[in-house]
Tab-separated table of C-alpha atoms (C1' of nucleotides) in Angstrom:
chain	number	residue	atom	x	y	z
A	298	MET	CA	-10.425	-2.563	44.633
A	299	SER	CA	-7.635	-0.161	45.513
A	300	THR	CA	-7.103	3.549	45.053
A	301	VAL	CA	-4.039	5.683	44.529
A	302	ILE	CA	-4.950	8.820	46.467
A	303	LEU	CA	-2.783	11.781	45.621
A	304	THR	CA	-2.438	15.205	47.138
A	305	LEU	CA	0.098	17.992	47.199
A	306	ARG	CA	1.845	18.397	50.497
A	307	ARG	CA	4.035	21.292	51.526
A	308	GLY	CA	7.397	19.871	52.485
A	309	GLU	CA	9.517	21.246	55.304
A	310	ASP	CA	11.656	23.150	52.805
A	311	GLY	CA	8.539	24.964	51.610
A	312	SER	CA	8.252	23.240	48.271
A	313	ALA	CA	5.215	21.211	47.270
A	314	VAL	CA	5.542	17.462	46.912
A	315	LEU	CA	3.116	14.772	45.818
A	316	ALA	CA	2.047	12.566	48.711
A	317	LEU	CA	-0.303	9.639	49.173
A	318	PRO	CA	-1.776	7.666	52.080
A	319	LEU	CA	-0.840	4.034	52.610
A	320	VAL	CA	-2.254	1.526	55.045
A	321	LEU	CA	-0.280	-0.999	57.051
A	322	ARG	CA	-1.544	-4.492	56.350
A	323	THR	CA	-2.489	-6.447	59.448
A	324	ARG	CA	-2.861	-9.882	57.923
A	325	ASP	CA	-1.247	-12.132	55.355
A	326	PRO	CA	-0.344	-11.982	52.611
A	327	TYR	CA	2.159	-9.175	53.039
A	328	ALA	CA	1.305	-8.612	56.699
A	329	ASP	CA	3.095	-5.581	58.220
A	330	GLN	CA	3.801	-4.114	54.799
A	331	TRP	CA	2.410	-0.878	53.437
A	332	ALA	CA	-0.240	-1.096	50.739
A	333	LEU	CA	-2.716	1.024	48.822
A	334	PRO	CA	-5.998	1.614	50.633
A	335	GLY	CA	-8.808	-0.471	49.245
A	336	GLY	CA	-11.628	-2.798	49.966
A	337	TRP	CA	-14.117	-5.126	48.425
A	338	LEU	CA	-17.045	-4.453	46.192
A	339	THR	CA	-20.410	-4.906	47.806
A	340	ALA	CA	-23.259	-6.195	45.691
A	341	ALA	CA	-25.128	-2.903	45.694
A	342	GLU	CA	-22.418	-0.466	44.589
A	343	SER	CA	-20.526	0.270	41.425
A	344	PRO	CA	-16.720	0.175	41.423
A	345	VAL	CA	-16.435	3.950	41.328
A	346	ASP	CA	-18.740	4.227	44.340
A	347	ALA	CA	-16.720	1.617	46.176
A	348	ALA	CA	-13.571	3.593	45.424
A	349	ALA	CA	-15.151	6.744	46.831
A	350	ARG	CA	-16.335	4.824	49.883
A	351	THR	CA	-12.975	3.268	50.756
A	352	LEU	CA	-11.360	6.630	50.116
A	353	ALA	CA	-13.683	8.200	52.658
A	354	GLU	CA	-13.032	5.364	55.102
A	355	THR	CA	-9.261	5.845	55.043
A	356	THR	CA	-9.046	9.624	54.755
A	357	GLY	CA	-12.433	10.959	55.867
A	358	LEU	CA	-12.494	13.091	52.742
A	359	SER	CA	-14.176	13.178	49.370
A	360	PRO	CA	-11.986	13.501	46.277
A	361	SER	CA	-11.886	16.411	43.867
A	362	TYR	CA	-11.188	13.942	41.089
A	363	LEU	CA	-11.666	10.187	40.795
A	364	GLU	CA	-11.018	8.030	37.767
A	365	GLN	CA	-10.397	4.410	37.008
A	366	LEU	CA	-6.736	3.589	36.518
A	367	TYR	CA	-6.561	-0.012	35.410
A	368	ALA	CA	-7.848	-3.487	36.171
A	369	PHE	CA	-5.013	-5.722	37.319
A	370	GLY	CA	-5.408	-9.447	37.269
A	371	ALA	CA	-2.191	-11.225	36.391
A	372	VAL	CA	-2.012	-14.650	37.980
A	373	ASP	CA	1.290	-13.917	39.693
A	374	ARG	CA	0.035	-10.781	41.454
A	375	SER	CA	-0.871	-12.494	44.665
A	376	PRO	CA	-0.744	-15.994	46.121
A	377	THR	CA	-4.498	-16.174	45.750
A	378	ARG	CA	-5.159	-14.758	42.320
A	379	VAL	CA	-7.294	-11.646	42.488
A	380	VAL	CA	-8.623	-9.248	39.907
A	381	SER	CA	-8.382	-5.751	41.302
A	382	ILE	CA	-9.853	-2.610	39.796
A	383	VAL	CA	-7.630	0.280	40.749
A	384	TYR	CA	-8.735	3.902	40.813
A	385	TRP	CA	-6.784	7.088	41.237
A	386	ALA	CA	-8.005	10.174	43.004
A	387	LEU	CA	-6.950	13.700	43.836
A	388	LEU	CA	-7.545	15.414	47.151
A	389	ARG	CA	-7.508	19.130	47.727
A	390	GLN	CA	-4.471	20.305	49.628
A	391	ASP	CA	-6.530	22.346	52.096
A	392	ASP	CA	-8.949	19.471	52.775
A	393	VAL	CA	-6.054	17.226	53.717
A	394	THR	CA	-4.283	19.683	56.000
A	395	ALA	CA	-7.567	20.540	57.698
A	396	GLN	CA	-8.336	16.872	58.241
A	397	ILE	CA	-4.885	16.128	59.623
A	398	ALA	CA	-5.192	19.083	61.984
A	399	ALA	CA	-8.610	17.843	63.104
A	400	HIS	CA	-7.184	14.396	63.781
A	401	ARG	CA	-4.337	15.856	65.769
A	402	ALA	CA	-6.732	18.017	67.781
A	403	SER	CA	-9.154	15.225	68.557
A	404	GLY	CA	-6.394	12.681	69.127
A	405	ARG	CA	-8.397	10.214	67.055
A	406	ALA	CA	-6.262	9.800	63.973
A	407	PRO	CA	-7.032	6.650	61.974
A	408	GLU	CA	-4.696	3.858	62.957
A	409	ASN	CA	-2.451	2.194	60.399
A	410	VAL	CA	-2.723	5.029	57.889
A	411	ARG	CA	0.256	7.178	57.011
A	412	TRP	CA	1.044	9.750	54.357
A	413	PHE	CA	4.202	9.295	52.310
A	414	ASP	CA	5.898	11.581	49.832
A	415	VAL	CA	5.967	9.814	46.486
A	416	ASP	CA	9.752	10.011	46.326
A	417	GLU	CA	10.127	8.392	49.737
A	418	LEU	CA	7.894	5.375	49.467
A	419	PRO	CA	8.561	2.290	51.574
A	420	GLU	CA	8.574	-1.226	50.223
A	421	LEU	CA	5.030	-2.028	49.156
A	422	ALA	CA	2.820	-5.099	49.184
A	423	PHE	CA	1.708	-6.855	45.991
A	424	ASP	CA	2.517	-4.924	42.808
A	425	HIS	CA	1.414	-1.665	44.373
A	426	SER	CA	4.702	0.043	43.659
A	427	ARG	CA	4.230	-0.423	39.937
A	428	ILE	CA	0.622	0.700	40.221
A	429	ILE	CA	1.695	3.951	41.839
A	430	ASP	CA	4.242	4.486	39.091
A	431	TYR	CA	1.491	4.052	36.563
A	432	ALA	CA	-0.830	6.449	38.391
A	433	LEU	CA	1.892	9.092	38.489
A	434	TRP	CA	2.540	8.580	34.806
A	435	ARG	CA	-1.166	9.053	34.093
A	436	LEU	CA	-1.265	12.198	36.171
A	437	ARG	CA	1.775	13.666	34.451
A	438	ASN	CA	0.267	12.880	31.102
A	439	LYS	CA	-3.154	14.174	31.905
A	440	VAL	CA	-1.910	17.430	33.339
A	441	GLY	CA	-0.749	18.307	29.846
A	442	TYR	CA	-4.162	18.285	28.210
A	443	SER	CA	-6.635	18.550	31.072
A	444	ARG	CA	-7.248	20.790	34.019
A	445	VAL	CA	-6.918	17.982	36.598
A	446	ALA	CA	-4.147	19.811	38.445
A	447	GLN	CA	-6.751	22.215	39.772
A	448	GLY	CA	-8.084	19.283	41.782
A	449	PHE	CA	-5.208	19.820	44.214
A	450	LEU	CA	-6.029	23.461	44.884
A	451	PRO	CA	-8.674	25.187	46.993
A	452	GLU	CA	-11.631	27.094	45.598
A	453	GLU	CA	-9.560	30.172	44.799
A	454	PHE	CA	-5.898	30.201	43.950
A	455	THR	CA	-3.211	32.307	42.320
A	456	LEU	CA	-1.469	31.451	39.087
A	457	ALA	CA	1.735	30.952	41.029
A	458	GLU	CA	0.031	28.302	43.157
A	459	LEU	CA	-1.324	26.570	40.077
A	460	ARG	CA	2.065	26.715	38.442
A	461	GLU	CA	3.667	25.248	41.539
A	462	ALA	CA	1.223	22.345	41.323
A	463	TYR	CA	2.178	21.764	37.687
A	464	GLU	CA	5.865	21.964	38.555
A	465	SER	CA	5.516	19.424	41.355
A	466	ILE	CA	3.635	17.048	39.101
A	467	LEU	CA	5.948	17.397	36.131
A	468	GLY	CA	9.134	17.674	38.159
A	469	ARG	CA	10.486	20.670	36.298
A	470	GLN	CA	10.338	24.457	36.373
A	471	LEU	CA	7.909	26.303	34.137
A	472	ASP	CA	8.258	29.808	32.786
A	473	PRO	CA	5.749	31.981	34.678
A	474	ALA	CA	5.051	34.204	31.687
A	475	ASN	CA	4.390	31.384	29.256
A	476	PHE	CA	2.460	29.410	31.837
A	477	ARG	CA	0.121	32.325	32.408
A	478	ARG	CA	-0.620	32.698	28.721
A	479	GLN	CA	-1.198	29.001	28.225
A	480	VAL	CA	-3.693	28.504	31.026
A	481	GLU	CA	-5.452	31.739	30.149
A	482	ALA	CA	-5.806	30.600	26.542
A	483	ALA	CA	-7.078	27.198	27.660
A	484	GLY	CA	-10.083	28.844	29.268
A	485	ASN	CA	-9.991	26.638	32.348
A	486	LEU	CA	-9.804	29.583	34.711
A	487	ILE	CA	-12.199	32.304	35.755
A	488	PRO	CA	-10.503	35.417	37.148
A	489	THR	CA	-12.063	36.802	40.294
A	490	ASP	CA	-11.735	40.390	41.417
A	491	ARG	CA	-10.023	39.307	44.598
A	492	PHE	CA	-6.297	39.273	45.228
A	493	ARG	CA	-3.887	37.358	47.407
A	494	THR	CA	-2.022	39.975	49.310
A	495	GLY	CA	0.718	39.754	51.918
A	496	SER	CA	4.019	39.930	50.112
A	497	HIS	CA	5.073	41.970	47.151
A	498	ARG	CA	2.626	42.712	44.418
A	499	PRO	CA	-0.815	41.185	45.008
A	500	ALA	CA	-1.700	38.240	42.794
A	501	ARG	CA	-5.118	37.844	41.259
A	502	LEU	CA	-7.146	34.896	42.488
A	503	TYR	CA	-8.710	32.531	39.978
A	504	ARG	CA	-11.209	29.745	40.297
A	505	ASP	CA	-11.999	26.653	38.279
A	506	ASN	CA	-14.201	27.111	35.243
A	507	THR	CA	-16.602	24.229	35.719
A	508	ASP	CA	-18.357	25.070	32.463
A	509	VAL	CA	-15.447	23.612	30.551
A	510	GLU	CA	-15.797	19.862	30.322
A	511	LEU	CA	-12.890	17.783	31.494
A	512	ALA	CA	-13.311	16.542	27.928
A	513	ASP	CA	-10.685	13.883	28.135
A	514	ARG	CA	-12.635	10.799	29.028
A	515	GLY	CA	-14.371	10.432	25.699
A	516	PRO	CA	-17.764	8.774	25.625
A	517	LEU	CA	-17.365	7.563	29.193
A	518	GLY	CA	-17.571	11.042	30.494
A	519	PRO	CA	-19.022	12.074	33.793
A	520	GLU	CA	-20.831	8.862	34.695
A	521	GLU	CA	-17.605	7.022	35.307
A	522	THR	CA	-15.659	9.966	36.659
A	523	SER	CA	-16.399	11.802	39.823
A	524	THR	CA	-15.576	15.480	40.046
A	525	ARG	CA	-16.330	18.032	42.655
B	8	MET	CA	-14.616	-10.244	29.779
B	9	SER	CA	-15.408	-8.830	26.332
B	10	THR	CA	-13.332	-7.531	23.454
B	11	VAL	CA	-13.916	-4.881	20.829
B	12	ILE	CA	-12.177	-6.410	17.818
B	13	LEU	CA	-11.519	-3.904	15.069
B	14	THR	CA	-10.301	-4.294	11.540
B	15	LEU	CA	-10.359	-2.305	8.317
B	16	ARG	CA	-12.653	-3.707	5.690
B	17	ARG	CA	-12.783	-2.656	2.071
B	18	GLY	CA	-16.330	-1.545	1.358
B	19	GLU	CA	-18.091	-2.165	-1.951
B	20	ASP	CA	-17.351	1.402	-3.039
B	21	GLY	CA	-13.632	0.726	-2.631
B	22	SER	CA	-13.149	2.802	0.494
B	23	ALA	CA	-11.910	1.352	3.769
B	24	VAL	CA	-14.276	1.179	6.729
B	25	LEU	CA	-13.801	0.058	10.305
B	26	ALA	CA	-15.584	-3.197	11.024
B	27	LEU	CA	-15.956	-5.501	13.998
B	28	PRO	CA	-17.330	-8.979	14.704
B	29	LEU	CA	-20.386	-9.441	16.900
B	30	VAL	CA	-21.933	-12.609	18.220
B	31	LEU	CA	-25.618	-13.384	18.423
B	32	ARG	CA	-26.598	-14.232	21.984
B	33	THR	CA	-28.373	-17.537	22.361
B	34	ARG	CA	-29.579	-17.159	25.927
B	35	ASP	CA	-31.022	-14.594	28.281
B	36	PRO	CA	-30.418	-11.879	29.143
B	37	TYR	CA	-30.597	-10.198	25.748
B	38	ALA	CA	-31.184	-13.470	23.869
B	39	ASP	CA	-31.175	-13.019	20.065
B	40	GLN	CA	-29.380	-9.694	20.305
B	41	TRP	CA	-25.916	-8.928	19.015
B	42	ALA	CA	-23.151	-8.498	21.551
B	43	LEU	CA	-19.396	-8.178	21.835
B	44	PRO	CA	-17.523	-11.469	21.801
B	45	GLY	CA	-16.323	-12.473	25.229
B	46	GLY	CA	-16.044	-15.152	27.800
B	47	TRP	CA	-15.142	-15.877	31.354
B	48	LEU	CA	-11.816	-15.815	33.080
B	49	THR	CA	-10.444	-19.186	34.016
B	50	ALA	CA	-8.437	-19.507	37.197
B	51	ALA	CA	-5.162	-20.093	35.389
B	52	GLU	CA	-5.074	-17.172	32.957
B	53	SER	CA	-4.662	-13.439	33.157
B	54	PRO	CA	-7.306	-11.142	31.710
B	55	VAL	CA	-5.172	-10.260	28.701
B	56	ASP	CA	-4.660	-13.937	27.951
B	57	ALA	CA	-8.359	-14.583	28.285
B	58	ALA	CA	-9.020	-11.757	25.837
B	59	ALA	CA	-6.598	-13.255	23.348
B	60	ARG	CA	-8.198	-16.669	23.823
B	61	THR	CA	-11.789	-15.544	23.273
B	62	LEU	CA	-10.612	-13.498	20.324
B	63	ALA	CA	-9.102	-16.612	18.785
B	64	GLU	CA	-12.246	-18.572	19.535
B	65	THR	CA	-14.512	-16.168	17.689
B	66	THR	CA	-12.268	-15.172	14.795
B	67	GLY	CA	-9.608	-17.873	14.544
B	68	LEU	CA	-7.011	-15.120	14.455
B	69	SER	CA	-4.443	-13.534	16.701
B	70	PRO	CA	-4.463	-9.761	17.074
B	71	SER	CA	-1.782	-7.337	15.954
B	72	TYR	CA	-2.632	-5.193	18.952
B	73	LEU	CA	-4.442	-5.890	22.199
B	74	GLU	CA	-4.965	-3.534	25.100
B	75	GLN	CA	-7.263	-3.160	28.029
B	76	LEU	CA	-10.068	-0.678	27.449
B	77	TYR	CA	-11.939	-0.357	30.715
B	78	ALA	CA	-13.483	-2.321	33.549
B	79	PHE	CA	-17.235	-1.852	33.591
B	80	GLY	CA	-19.221	-2.683	36.649
B	81	ALA	CA	-22.141	-0.329	37.174
B	82	VAL	CA	-25.001	-2.048	38.960
B	83	ASP	CA	-27.497	-1.212	36.212
B	84	ARG	CA	-25.436	-2.834	33.477
B	85	SER	CA	-27.158	-6.152	33.600
B	86	PRO	CA	-29.942	-7.799	35.571
B	87	THR	CA	-27.336	-9.874	37.378
B	88	ARG	CA	-24.632	-7.383	38.213
B	89	VAL	CA	-21.354	-8.272	36.582
B	90	VAL	CA	-17.951	-6.638	36.499
B	91	SER	CA	-16.568	-6.984	33.025
B	92	ILE	CA	-13.044	-6.187	31.906
B	93	VAL	CA	-13.197	-5.072	28.305
B	94	TYR	CA	-10.273	-5.196	25.894
B	95	TRP	CA	-9.863	-3.772	22.448
B	96	ALA	CA	-7.868	-5.373	19.673
B	97	LEU	CA	-6.790	-4.761	16.113
B	98	LEU	CA	-6.691	-7.378	13.401
B	99	ARG	CA	-4.709	-7.168	10.218
B	100	GLN	CA	-6.834	-6.591	7.162
B	101	ASP	CA	-5.207	-9.409	5.203
B	102	ASP	CA	-5.581	-11.890	8.066
B	103	VAL	CA	-9.308	-11.231	8.196
B	104	THR	CA	-9.955	-11.494	4.479
B	105	ALA	CA	-7.882	-14.673	4.277
B	106	GLN	CA	-9.793	-16.168	7.184
B	107	ILE	CA	-13.166	-15.275	5.703
B	108	ALA	CA	-12.133	-16.783	2.375
B	109	ALA	CA	-11.016	-19.940	4.159
B	110	HIS	CA	-14.330	-20.182	5.935
B	111	ARG	CA	-16.204	-19.746	2.691
B	112	ALA	CA	-14.075	-22.389	0.993
B	113	SER	CA	-14.440	-24.943	3.739
B	114	GLY	CA	-18.089	-24.128	4.348
B	115	ARG	CA	-17.370	-24.141	8.067
B	116	ALA	CA	-17.831	-20.542	9.054
B	117	PRO	CA	-18.390	-20.002	12.768
B	118	GLU	CA	-22.077	-19.810	13.539
B	119	ASN	CA	-23.588	-16.732	15.173
B	120	VAL	CA	-20.656	-14.485	14.296
B	121	ARG	CA	-21.023	-11.625	11.857
B	122	TRP	CA	-18.930	-8.637	10.860
B	123	PHE	CA	-20.520	-5.204	10.942
B	124	ASP	CA	-19.301	-1.868	9.706
B	125	VAL	CA	-19.051	0.454	12.677
B	126	ASP	CA	-21.437	2.927	11.098
B	127	GLU	CA	-24.060	0.244	10.545
B	128	LEU	CA	-24.261	-1.444	13.902
B	129	PRO	CA	-27.447	-3.189	15.008
B	130	GLU	CA	-29.030	-2.743	18.403
B	131	LEU	CA	-26.666	-4.212	20.937
B	132	ALA	CA	-27.014	-6.117	24.201
B	133	PHE	CA	-26.040	-4.615	27.559
B	134	ASP	CA	-24.128	-1.337	27.293
B	135	HIS	CA	-22.029	-2.668	24.444
B	136	SER	CA	-22.946	0.180	22.129
B	137	ARG	CA	-21.390	2.692	24.499
B	138	ILE	CA	-18.366	0.456	24.940
B	139	ILE	CA	-17.787	0.419	21.201
B	140	ASP	CA	-18.064	4.199	21.104
B	141	TYR	CA	-15.417	4.390	23.767
B	142	ALA	CA	-13.142	1.958	21.946
B	143	LEU	CA	-13.408	4.007	18.763
B	144	TRP	CA	-12.661	7.158	20.699
B	145	ARG	CA	-9.566	5.510	22.162
B	146	LEU	CA	-8.437	4.372	18.741
B	147	ARG	CA	-8.904	7.842	17.237
B	148	ASN	CA	-6.985	9.343	20.096
B	149	LYS	CA	-4.189	6.837	20.053
B	150	VAL	CA	-3.645	7.043	16.345
B	151	GLY	CA	-2.467	10.611	16.907
B	152	TYR	CA	0.512	9.753	19.059
B	153	SER	CA	1.183	6.079	18.460
B	154	ARG	CA	1.728	3.811	15.532
B	155	VAL	CA	-1.245	1.558	16.305
B	156	ALA	CA	-2.788	2.140	12.870
B	157	GLN	CA	-0.082	-0.078	11.408
B	158	GLY	CA	-1.811	-2.923	13.209
B	159	PHE	CA	-4.417	-2.951	10.472
B	160	LEU	CA	-1.938	-3.342	7.629
B	161	PRO	CA	0.039	-6.296	6.316
B	162	GLU	CA	3.780	-6.726	6.680
B	163	GLU	CA	4.570	-4.316	3.856
B	164	PHE	CA	2.452	-1.409	2.787
B	165	THR	CA	2.587	1.858	0.899
B	166	LEU	CA	2.221	5.261	2.471
B	167	ALA	CA	-1.075	5.678	0.614
B	168	GLU	CA	-2.399	2.544	2.320
B	169	LEU	CA	-1.270	3.769	5.709
B	170	ARG	CA	-2.799	7.140	5.055
B	171	GLU	CA	-6.072	5.508	4.026
B	172	ALA	CA	-6.081	3.677	7.367
B	173	TYR	CA	-5.586	6.944	9.224
B	174	GLU	CA	-8.321	8.589	7.172
B	175	SER	CA	-10.771	5.798	7.905
B	176	ILE	CA	-10.018	5.964	11.602
B	177	LEU	CA	-10.169	9.729	11.862
B	178	GLY	CA	-12.978	10.202	9.387
B	179	ARG	CA	-11.302	12.958	7.433
B	180	GLN	CA	-8.919	13.446	4.537
B	181	LEU	CA	-5.224	13.992	5.180
B	182	ASP	CA	-2.747	15.834	2.999
B	183	PRO	CA	-0.524	13.193	1.366
B	184	ALA	CA	2.553	15.419	1.398
B	185	ASN	CA	2.284	16.394	5.046
B	186	PHE	CA	1.309	12.876	6.066
B	187	ARG	CA	4.426	11.503	4.457
B	188	ARG	CA	6.683	13.919	6.271
B	189	GLN	CA	5.054	13.321	9.601
B	190	VAL	CA	5.254	9.537	9.596
B	191	GLU	CA	8.791	9.676	8.220
B	192	ALA	CA	9.824	12.034	11.001
B	193	ALA	CA	8.162	9.841	13.622
B	194	GLY	CA	10.551	7.022	12.753
B	195	ASN	CA	7.881	4.371	12.901
B	196	LEU	CA	8.563	3.160	9.378
B	197	ILE	CA	11.409	1.338	7.703
B	198	PRO	CA	11.548	1.833	3.931
B	199	THR	CA	12.167	-1.310	1.931
B	200	ASP	CA	13.678	-1.381	-1.540
B	201	ARG	CA	10.545	-2.926	-2.937
B	202	PHE	CA	7.736	-1.098	-4.681
B	203	ARG	CA	4.039	-1.615	-5.215
B	204	THR	CA	3.581	-1.501	-8.972
B	205	GLY	CA	0.508	-1.794	-11.139
B	206	SER	CA	-0.818	1.671	-11.669
B	207	HIS	CA	0.986	4.898	-12.325
B	208	ARG	CA	4.196	5.609	-10.532
B	209	PRO	CA	5.287	2.759	-8.255
B	210	ALA	CA	4.988	3.425	-4.549
B	211	ARG	CA	7.681	2.428	-2.111
B	212	LEU	CA	6.767	-0.263	0.380
B	213	TYR	CA	7.428	0.301	4.066
B	214	ARG	CA	7.298	-1.930	7.069
B	215	ASP	CA	6.782	-1.414	10.767
B	216	ASN	CA	9.814	-0.365	12.778
B	217	THR	CA	9.506	-2.712	15.723
B	218	ASP	CA	12.565	-1.156	17.357
B	219	VAL	CA	10.491	1.873	18.288
B	220	GLU	CA	8.535	1.225	21.431
B	221	LEU	CA	4.810	1.778	21.330
B	222	ALA	CA	5.821	4.058	24.201
B	223	ASP	CA	2.346	5.089	25.119
B	224	ARG	CA	1.420	2.719	27.897
B	225	GLY	CA	3.696	4.190	30.488
B	226	PRO	CA	5.018	1.898	33.190
B	227	LEU	CA	2.587	-0.829	32.240
B	228	GLY	CA	4.346	-1.369	28.982
B	229	PRO	CA	4.595	-4.627	27.142
B	230	GLU	CA	3.505	-6.986	29.908
B	231	GLU	CA	-0.056	-5.812	29.723
B	232	THR	CA	-0.148	-5.192	25.990
B	233	SER	CA	0.184	-7.815	23.321
B	234	THR	CA	1.764	-6.847	20.030
B	235	ARG	CA	2.775	-8.894	17.086
C	253	DC	C1'	14.341	53.074	47.695
C	254	DC	C1'	14.949	48.146	47.170
C	255	DA	C1'	13.858	43.295	46.670
C	256	DA	C1'	10.811	40.248	44.722
C	257	DA	C1'	6.906	38.508	42.696
C	258	DA	C1'	3.050	39.852	39.282
C	259	DG	C1'	2.244	40.640	34.890
C	260	DT	C1'	3.357	42.271	29.681
C	261	DG	C1'	6.089	42.421	25.332
C	262	DT	C1'	9.260	40.694	21.928
C	263	DT	C1'	11.777	37.578	19.348
C	264	DA	C1'	13.552	33.002	17.694
C	265	DT	C1'	12.486	28.508	16.769
C	266	DA	C1'	9.754	24.615	15.721
C	267	DA	C1'	5.416	22.398	14.120
C	268	DC	C1'	1.546	22.394	11.257
C	269	DT	C1'	-1.069	23.483	6.986
C	270	DA	C1'	-2.066	24.468	2.374
C	271	DC	C1'	-0.848	24.079	-2.022
C	272	DA	C1'	2.249	24.522	-6.146
C	273	DC	C1'	5.162	21.724	-8.510
C	274	DC	C1'	7.961	17.837	-10.545
C	275	DC	C1'	8.459	12.605	-11.345
C	276	DA	C1'	7.410	8.010	-13.091
C	277	DT	C1'	4.442	4.747	-14.766
C	278	DG	C1'	0.370	2.259	-17.451
C	279	DG	C1'	-2.376	2.779	-20.978
D	17	DC	C1'	1.541	12.008	-24.569
D	18	DC	C1'	-1.602	12.194	-20.942
D	19	DA	C1'	-3.970	11.068	-16.748
D	20	DT	C1'	-2.880	9.860	-12.187
D	21	DG	C1'	-0.967	8.986	-8.038
D	22	DG	C1'	4.004	9.222	-5.955
D	23	DG	C1'	6.985	12.323	-4.081
D	24	DT	C1'	9.439	17.208	-3.129
D	25	DG	C1'	9.561	22.320	-2.242
D	26	DT	C1'	7.967	26.280	-0.081
D	27	DA	C1'	5.508	29.918	2.137
D	28	DG	C1'	2.003	31.332	5.713
D	29	DT	C1'	0.313	30.426	10.093
D	30	DT	C1'	0.338	28.921	14.743
D	31	DA	C1'	2.347	27.001	18.989
D	32	DT	C1'	6.228	27.028	21.979
D	33	DA	C1'	10.132	28.659	24.368
D	34	DA	C1'	13.450	32.061	26.182
D	35	DC	C1'	14.047	36.172	28.257
D	36	DA	C1'	13.947	41.359	28.643
D	37	DC	C1'	11.063	44.491	30.626
D	38	DT	C1'	7.465	47.083	33.403
D	39	DT	C1'	4.314	47.169	37.535
D	40	DT	C1'	3.086	46.873	42.314
D	41	DT	C1'	3.460	45.782	46.707
D	42	DG	C1'	5.977	45.138	51.784
D	43	DG	C1'	9.557	46.418	54.382
DNA sequence: CCAAAAGTGTTATAACTACACCCATGG
DNA sequence: CCATGGGTGTAGTTATAACACTTTTGG
């Protein structure tokens, strides 16, 4: 049971980049290599609960989105053949930065956990590199027909911030004018009467319209997906 | 490990309907109830291989398409909690009818296996009813951006036959003219110089263009999907 | 006033839909 | 020749993309 935990991190050049936490393995196989955080199913919990639990154990946070990715079980995956259910999750940008700041302040950061930008990943244990590729592919796909991208953002956000999230995920620039019209037409946003001020013309703040179903999981729906 | 095995069956009114094989359980839990065919993973095989094996065991056939559906593992699924990787598969119409005819001729049809139309399913064991709903949802989705529907048809087929498959899957009529243009533009078909004759104007026969990737699994690709 | 981002309008192109129409065959 | 499904043409509508333009703020 592993999880690809994604968030948007602000790089030193000011642009947003996808990042994920990895854990350094302490025992064989693949000792001293980086791997996806994970754990084992206990008898009393469902896989999605176990994913949320291990996510909390490694990051101290609860995800804004959590969905099953795939069940891997090829015999050549690992010396001892293992079937692993992999999940993928999104964390809110502000949750992550707050948590990292708290760790720095308390001096009690979790050992053996490090955040990597997705374009600067180290060599990974098992087939975890391919799994991350698949998770990123799923995210890029899903962002086209679902409002998952809002899982990266705080409660209230501007359209420019949302567009930046889309651009980081998709890896290309989007036209601000057309982007605005598309997300407005999709009905995923509720405009507030508050504005982000500070530079140039103030930008209206929006928040997630939770009335609109994610509507992309089919009959599985909310039971198997965790949203916040 | 279970599999939702789908095929197109010609109903008595001449229209095509989705159908799937179920097996009657002989032991508890859910003894004497219908359930999805399945089995257990052996140590030496991958889940996708196990799915293909159990599929062959229950139907005697090999699928034209086979893909993982979901890994179910909620604690309330079954009295003894089980994690089950579920696959979904397509069988070619002509394979199925030939196999059923062979069984009838030899008098050695597999016991406890029966084909049901998807709109006339009996009460099912476990959460298999919901699993079938999800598989049908996946199929209806996938048919919109992939050429999976061709998995139901024989080597060569007319556009009317392909359109009928789409209509059965989607549950609505499609415009023949627009359908033709769309599938031709998609490049999934290779026209042959043969025609289906017999009534009215002969219809050109097409076959699957295997050069075009299914291109809808992302980085997982062919390793985890079986196509024929 | 100026730079820059927020937000609106306009136009060209492509995709989708409906439906009229012609073509070729069996009876 | 006629009924019927195979196959083509075409016009209206809608989605998408590109980009000019106006608005509103901070400095």
